[in-house]
Amino acid sequence: MRDRRRIDPETGTRRSAEGDEAEDTGGRTDEVTDSMSGTLDDELAQVAAEAEAVENAAEATDEESASDAETQLRRQVDELTADVKRVQAEYANYRKRVERDRDAVVNNAKASIAESLLTVLDDLERADSHGDLTGPFKAVSDKLTSALTEAGLESFGQEGEEFDPSVHEAVQHDTSSEVDGPTVTTVLRRGYRFGDRVLRPAMVGVTDHEPAAGGDGDTVAADSPDETSEQG
């Protein structure tokens, strides 16, 4: 409260206008100061609220960015893992193909060498059939035959085998009631195969089945109408 009385109650004297104005000016200054102080407090509170909001938004943005970065890294890891698995599968297939091709080359080389020795085996077999394969000569023959067999050479063409045109070359033909179907009865030259590859077919004589002539034919002839009429 500001005292506006012009007479000072304590001294009884009249107050000067300058004192009143000074007192009046001091009061207005206090009012302005209080107003400015309140306004400043309000502005500081508003700035603090805005700063807090900005900080919260920044934290939310950081969390969202971290989540996006983690998702992107996980996607990249999955893609790289898929690429590695694909490369491993391609390498495994390539290694199998190389091994298969290498085995095929080795087998073809062995088969070619064995095929070039078939005539030698034929000579050894003929010599053995004539009794000329004896002594050291027979030992060498046995070693050669054993080495070729271990390498994969296999002979075929035995008497009594069923005739198979894919591995047998028939050069003789006969019929007999003692066989049930086309059967190898004579082997003129042995055949050879190396694995699944036929190096040379066997040259054979084949006998087909022929029904034997039995007593049924005689019985039918005896009961024929012509003989019955003659007896009558």
Short mmCIF file of C-alpha atoms in Angstrom, two decimals:
data_model
loop_
_atom_site.label_atom_id
_atom_site.label_comp_id
_atom_site.label_asym_id
_atom_site.label_seq_id
_atom_site.Cartn_x
_atom_site.Cartn_y
_atom_site.Cartn_z
CA MET A 1 0.00 0.00 0.00
CA ARG A 2 1.25 3.42 -0.85
CA ASP A 3 0.57 6.32 1.53
CA ARG A 4 -0.99 9.13 -0.56
CA ARG A 5 -1.59 11.55 2.29
CA ARG A 6 -0.13 14.98 1.66
CA ILE A 7 0.29 15.77 5.45
CA ASP A 8 2.79 13.69 7.26
CA PRO A 9 0.96 12.35 10.37
CA GLU A 10 4.14 12.15 12.37
CA THR A 11 5.57 15.64 11.71
CA GLY A 12 2.40 17.46 10.69
CA THR A 13 4.15 19.03 7.74
CA ARG A 14 3.06 18.99 4.13
CA ARG A 15 4.76 16.48 1.95
CA SER A 16 6.46 17.72 -1.20
CA ALA A 17 5.21 16.74 -4.65
CA GLU A 18 8.66 15.37 -5.50
CA GLY A 19 8.48 12.92 -2.63
CA ASP A 20 5.08 11.83 -3.78
CA GLU A 21 6.32 11.42 -7.30
CA ALA A 22 9.40 9.49 -6.12
CA GLU A 23 7.25 7.29 -3.99
CA ASP A 24 4.84 6.90 -6.86
CA THR A 25 7.71 6.09 -9.25
CA GLY A 26 9.16 3.53 -6.84
CA GLY A 27 5.84 1.78 -6.62
CA ARG A 28 5.47 1.63 -10.34
CA THR A 29 9.02 0.27 -10.63
CA ASP A 30 8.18 -2.49 -8.19
CA GLU A 31 5.08 -3.34 -10.14
CA VAL A 32 7.04 -3.47 -13.41
CA THR A 33 9.74 -5.58 -11.78
CA ASP A 34 7.20 -8.02 -10.40
CA SER A 35 5.49 -8.22 -13.80
CA MET A 36 8.74 -8.81 -15.63
CA SER A 37 9.77 -11.43 -13.07
CA GLY A 38 6.49 -13.31 -13.58
CA THR A 39 6.78 -13.13 -17.35
CA LEU A 40 10.37 -14.40 -17.20
CA ASP A 41 9.34 -17.30 -15.00
CA ASP A 42 6.60 -18.19 -17.45
CA GLU A 43 9.01 -18.06 -20.38
CA LEU A 44 11.58 -20.15 -18.51
CA ALA A 45 8.92 -22.74 -17.71
CA GLN A 46 7.81 -22.80 -21.36
CA VAL A 47 11.43 -23.18 -22.55
CA ALA A 48 11.97 -26.02 -20.09
CA ALA A 49 8.81 -27.78 -21.32
CA GLU A 50 9.87 -27.38 -24.94
CA ALA A 51 13.36 -28.67 -24.12
CA GLU A 52 11.87 -31.72 -22.40
CA ALA A 53 9.61 -32.37 -25.39
CA VAL A 54 12.57 -32.10 -27.76
CA GLU A 55 14.60 -34.48 -25.59
CA ASN A 56 11.74 -37.02 -25.51
CA ALA A 57 11.33 -36.76 -29.28
CA ALA A 58 15.08 -37.25 -29.73
CA GLU A 59 15.02 -40.35 -27.53
CA ALA A 60 12.07 -41.77 -29.47
CA THR A 61 13.87 -41.03 -32.74
CA ASP A 62 17.03 -42.72 -31.47
CA GLU A 63 15.05 -45.83 -30.45
CA GLU A 64 13.30 -45.95 -33.83
CA SER A 65 16.59 -45.47 -35.65
CA ALA A 66 18.21 -48.23 -33.59
CA SER A 67 15.30 -50.57 -34.38
CA ASP A 68 15.54 -49.79 -38.10
CA ALA A 69 19.30 -50.32 -38.04
CA GLU A 70 18.89 -53.66 -36.25
CA THR A 71 16.28 -54.80 -38.79
CA GLN A 72 18.51 -53.78 -41.67
CA LEU A 73 21.52 -55.58 -40.18
CA ARG A 74 19.46 -58.70 -39.61
CA ARG A 75 18.27 -58.59 -43.23
CA GLN A 76 21.86 -58.24 -44.44
CA VAL A 77 22.97 -61.18 -42.26
CA ASP A 78 20.16 -63.35 -43.66
CA GLU A 79 21.11 -62.42 -47.24
CA LEU A 80 24.79 -63.15 -46.62
CA THR A 81 23.92 -66.47 -44.95
CA ALA A 82 21.79 -67.46 -47.95
CA ASP A 83 24.65 -66.51 -50.29
CA VAL A 84 27.12 -68.60 -48.30
CA LYS A 85 24.79 -71.62 -48.34
CA ARG A 86 24.27 -71.25 -52.09
CA VAL A 87 28.01 -71.04 -52.71
CA GLN A 88 28.59 -74.11 -50.53
CA ALA A 89 25.94 -76.08 -52.45
CA GLU A 90 27.42 -75.01 -55.79
CA TYR A 91 30.90 -75.99 -54.62
CA ALA A 92 29.66 -79.39 -53.40
CA ASN A 93 27.96 -80.03 -56.75
CA TYR A 94 31.09 -78.90 -58.60
CA ARG A 95 33.29 -81.20 -56.52
CA LYS A 96 30.97 -84.17 -57.15
CA ARG A 97 30.94 -83.40 -60.87
CA VAL A 98 34.73 -83.17 -60.97
CA GLU A 99 35.11 -86.44 -59.08
CA ARG A 100 32.58 -88.13 -61.38
CA ASP A 101 34.36 -86.84 -64.48
CA ARG A 102 37.72 -87.91 -63.09
CA ASP A 103 36.42 -91.41 -62.36
CA ALA A 104 34.95 -91.59 -65.85
CA VAL A 105 38.30 -90.61 -67.40
CA VAL A 106 40.15 -93.20 -65.32
CA ASN A 107 37.63 -95.93 -66.13
CA ASN A 108 37.73 -95.10 -69.84
CA ALA A 109 41.52 -95.30 -69.78
CA LYS A 110 41.41 -98.66 -68.02
CA ALA A 111 38.76 -99.94 -70.42
CA SER A 112 40.86 -98.89 -73.43
CA ILE A 113 43.92 -100.70 -72.09
CA ALA A 114 41.89 -103.81 -71.28
CA GLU A 115 40.28 -103.77 -74.73
CA SER A 116 43.70 -103.68 -76.37
CA LEU A 117 44.66 -106.83 -74.44
CA LEU A 118 41.60 -108.92 -75.37
CA THR A 119 43.40 -110.60 -78.27
CA VAL A 120 46.22 -111.53 -75.87
CA LEU A 121 43.68 -113.10 -73.54
CA ASP A 122 42.22 -115.02 -76.49
CA ASP A 123 45.68 -116.42 -77.33
CA LEU A 124 46.25 -117.38 -73.71
CA GLU A 125 42.89 -119.12 -73.55
CA ARG A 126 43.59 -121.10 -76.74
CA ALA A 127 47.02 -122.07 -75.46
CA ASP A 128 45.44 -123.25 -72.21
CA SER A 129 42.87 -125.33 -74.08
CA HIS A 130 45.67 -127.04 -76.03
CA GLY A 131 47.73 -127.71 -72.91
CA ASP A 132 50.52 -125.34 -73.89
CA LEU A 133 50.02 -122.94 -70.97
CA THR A 134 52.44 -124.40 -68.42
CA GLY A 135 55.35 -123.38 -66.22
CA PRO A 136 56.44 -119.72 -66.03
CA PHE A 137 54.25 -118.91 -69.02
CA LYS A 138 51.16 -119.94 -67.04
CA ALA A 139 52.30 -117.90 -64.03
CA VAL A 140 52.57 -114.78 -66.21
CA SER A 141 49.17 -115.51 -67.73
CA ASP A 142 47.57 -115.87 -64.29
CA LYS A 143 49.08 -112.58 -63.09
CA LEU A 144 47.87 -110.74 -66.18
CA THR A 145 44.36 -112.15 -65.89
CA SER A 146 44.24 -111.35 -62.16
CA ALA A 147 45.42 -107.76 -62.71
CA LEU A 148 42.80 -107.13 -65.39
CA THR A 149 40.06 -108.65 -63.24
CA GLU A 150 41.00 -106.45 -60.28
CA ALA A 151 40.94 -103.42 -62.59
CA GLY A 152 37.31 -104.20 -63.47
CA LEU A 153 37.45 -106.50 -66.52
CA GLU A 154 34.81 -109.23 -66.46
CA SER A 155 34.39 -112.11 -68.90
CA PHE A 156 31.07 -113.66 -69.91
CA GLY A 157 29.80 -116.25 -72.33
CA GLN A 158 29.38 -119.67 -70.75
CA GLU A 159 27.58 -122.71 -72.07
CA GLY A 160 24.10 -122.94 -70.59
CA GLU A 161 23.56 -119.19 -70.34
CA GLU A 162 20.30 -117.76 -71.61
CA PHE A 163 20.83 -116.09 -74.97
CA ASP A 164 20.90 -112.29 -74.70
CA PRO A 165 21.28 -110.44 -78.02
CA SER A 166 22.69 -107.39 -76.22
CA VAL A 167 25.82 -109.31 -75.13
CA HIS A 168 25.81 -112.42 -77.35
CA GLU A 169 26.54 -112.61 -81.06
CA ALA A 170 24.88 -115.74 -82.47
CA VAL A 171 26.80 -117.31 -85.35
CA GLN A 172 25.30 -120.82 -85.13
CA HIS A 173 21.71 -121.95 -84.63
CA ASP A 174 20.18 -125.28 -83.71
CA THR A 175 17.03 -126.71 -82.11
CA SER A 176 16.56 -129.24 -79.37
CA SER A 177 13.88 -130.48 -77.02
CA GLU A 178 16.35 -130.44 -74.15
CA VAL A 179 16.26 -126.64 -73.76
CA ASP A 180 13.34 -124.46 -72.69
CA GLY A 181 14.30 -121.44 -74.78
CA PRO A 182 17.17 -119.83 -76.67
CA THR A 183 20.26 -121.09 -74.87
CA VAL A 184 24.00 -120.69 -75.42
CA THR A 185 25.30 -124.19 -76.21
CA THR A 186 28.61 -123.33 -77.87
CA VAL A 187 31.11 -120.56 -77.04
CA LEU A 188 33.36 -119.71 -79.95
CA ARG A 189 34.84 -116.55 -78.43
CA ARG A 190 34.47 -115.23 -74.91
CA GLY A 191 32.94 -111.79 -74.37
CA TYR A 192 34.20 -109.08 -72.02
CA ARG A 193 32.72 -106.09 -70.21
CA PHE A 194 34.28 -103.33 -68.13
CA GLY A 195 31.78 -102.07 -65.58
CA ASP A 196 28.57 -101.33 -67.50
CA ARG A 197 30.41 -101.06 -70.81
CA VAL A 198 30.50 -104.10 -73.11
CA LEU A 199 33.95 -104.21 -74.72
CA ARG A 200 33.16 -107.18 -76.93
CA PRO A 201 30.12 -109.45 -77.28
CA ALA A 202 30.52 -113.18 -76.93
CA MET A 203 30.44 -115.17 -80.16
CA VAL A 204 28.20 -118.16 -79.49
CA GLY A 205 26.09 -120.92 -80.97
CA VAL A 206 22.42 -120.85 -79.92
CA THR A 207 19.94 -123.71 -79.55
CA ASP A 208 16.19 -123.05 -79.56
CA HIS A 209 13.49 -125.22 -78.03
CA GLU A 210 11.82 -127.73 -80.34
CA PRO A 211 8.87 -129.88 -79.15
CA ALA A 212 9.71 -133.57 -79.23
CA ALA A 213 7.70 -135.87 -81.51
CA GLY A 214 5.60 -138.09 -79.17
CA GLY A 215 3.04 -140.85 -79.37
CA ASP A 216 0.15 -138.39 -79.62
CA GLY A 217 0.70 -138.03 -83.34
CA ASP A 218 0.49 -141.82 -83.88
CA THR A 219 -2.70 -142.03 -81.87
CA VAL A 220 -4.32 -139.33 -83.94
CA ALA A 221 -3.30 -141.06 -87.15
CA ALA A 222 -4.77 -144.40 -86.00
CA ASP A 223 -8.09 -142.81 -85.21
CA SER A 224 -8.36 -140.88 -88.48
CA PRO A 225 -11.57 -141.28 -90.55
CA ASP A 226 -9.68 -142.73 -93.57
CA GLU A 227 -8.38 -145.73 -91.61
CA THR A 228 -11.82 -146.33 -90.11
CA SER A 229 -13.46 -146.42 -93.55
CA GLU A 230 -10.83 -148.81 -94.86
CA GLN A 231 -11.48 -151.20 -91.99
CA GLY A 232 -15.17 -151.03 -92.75
#
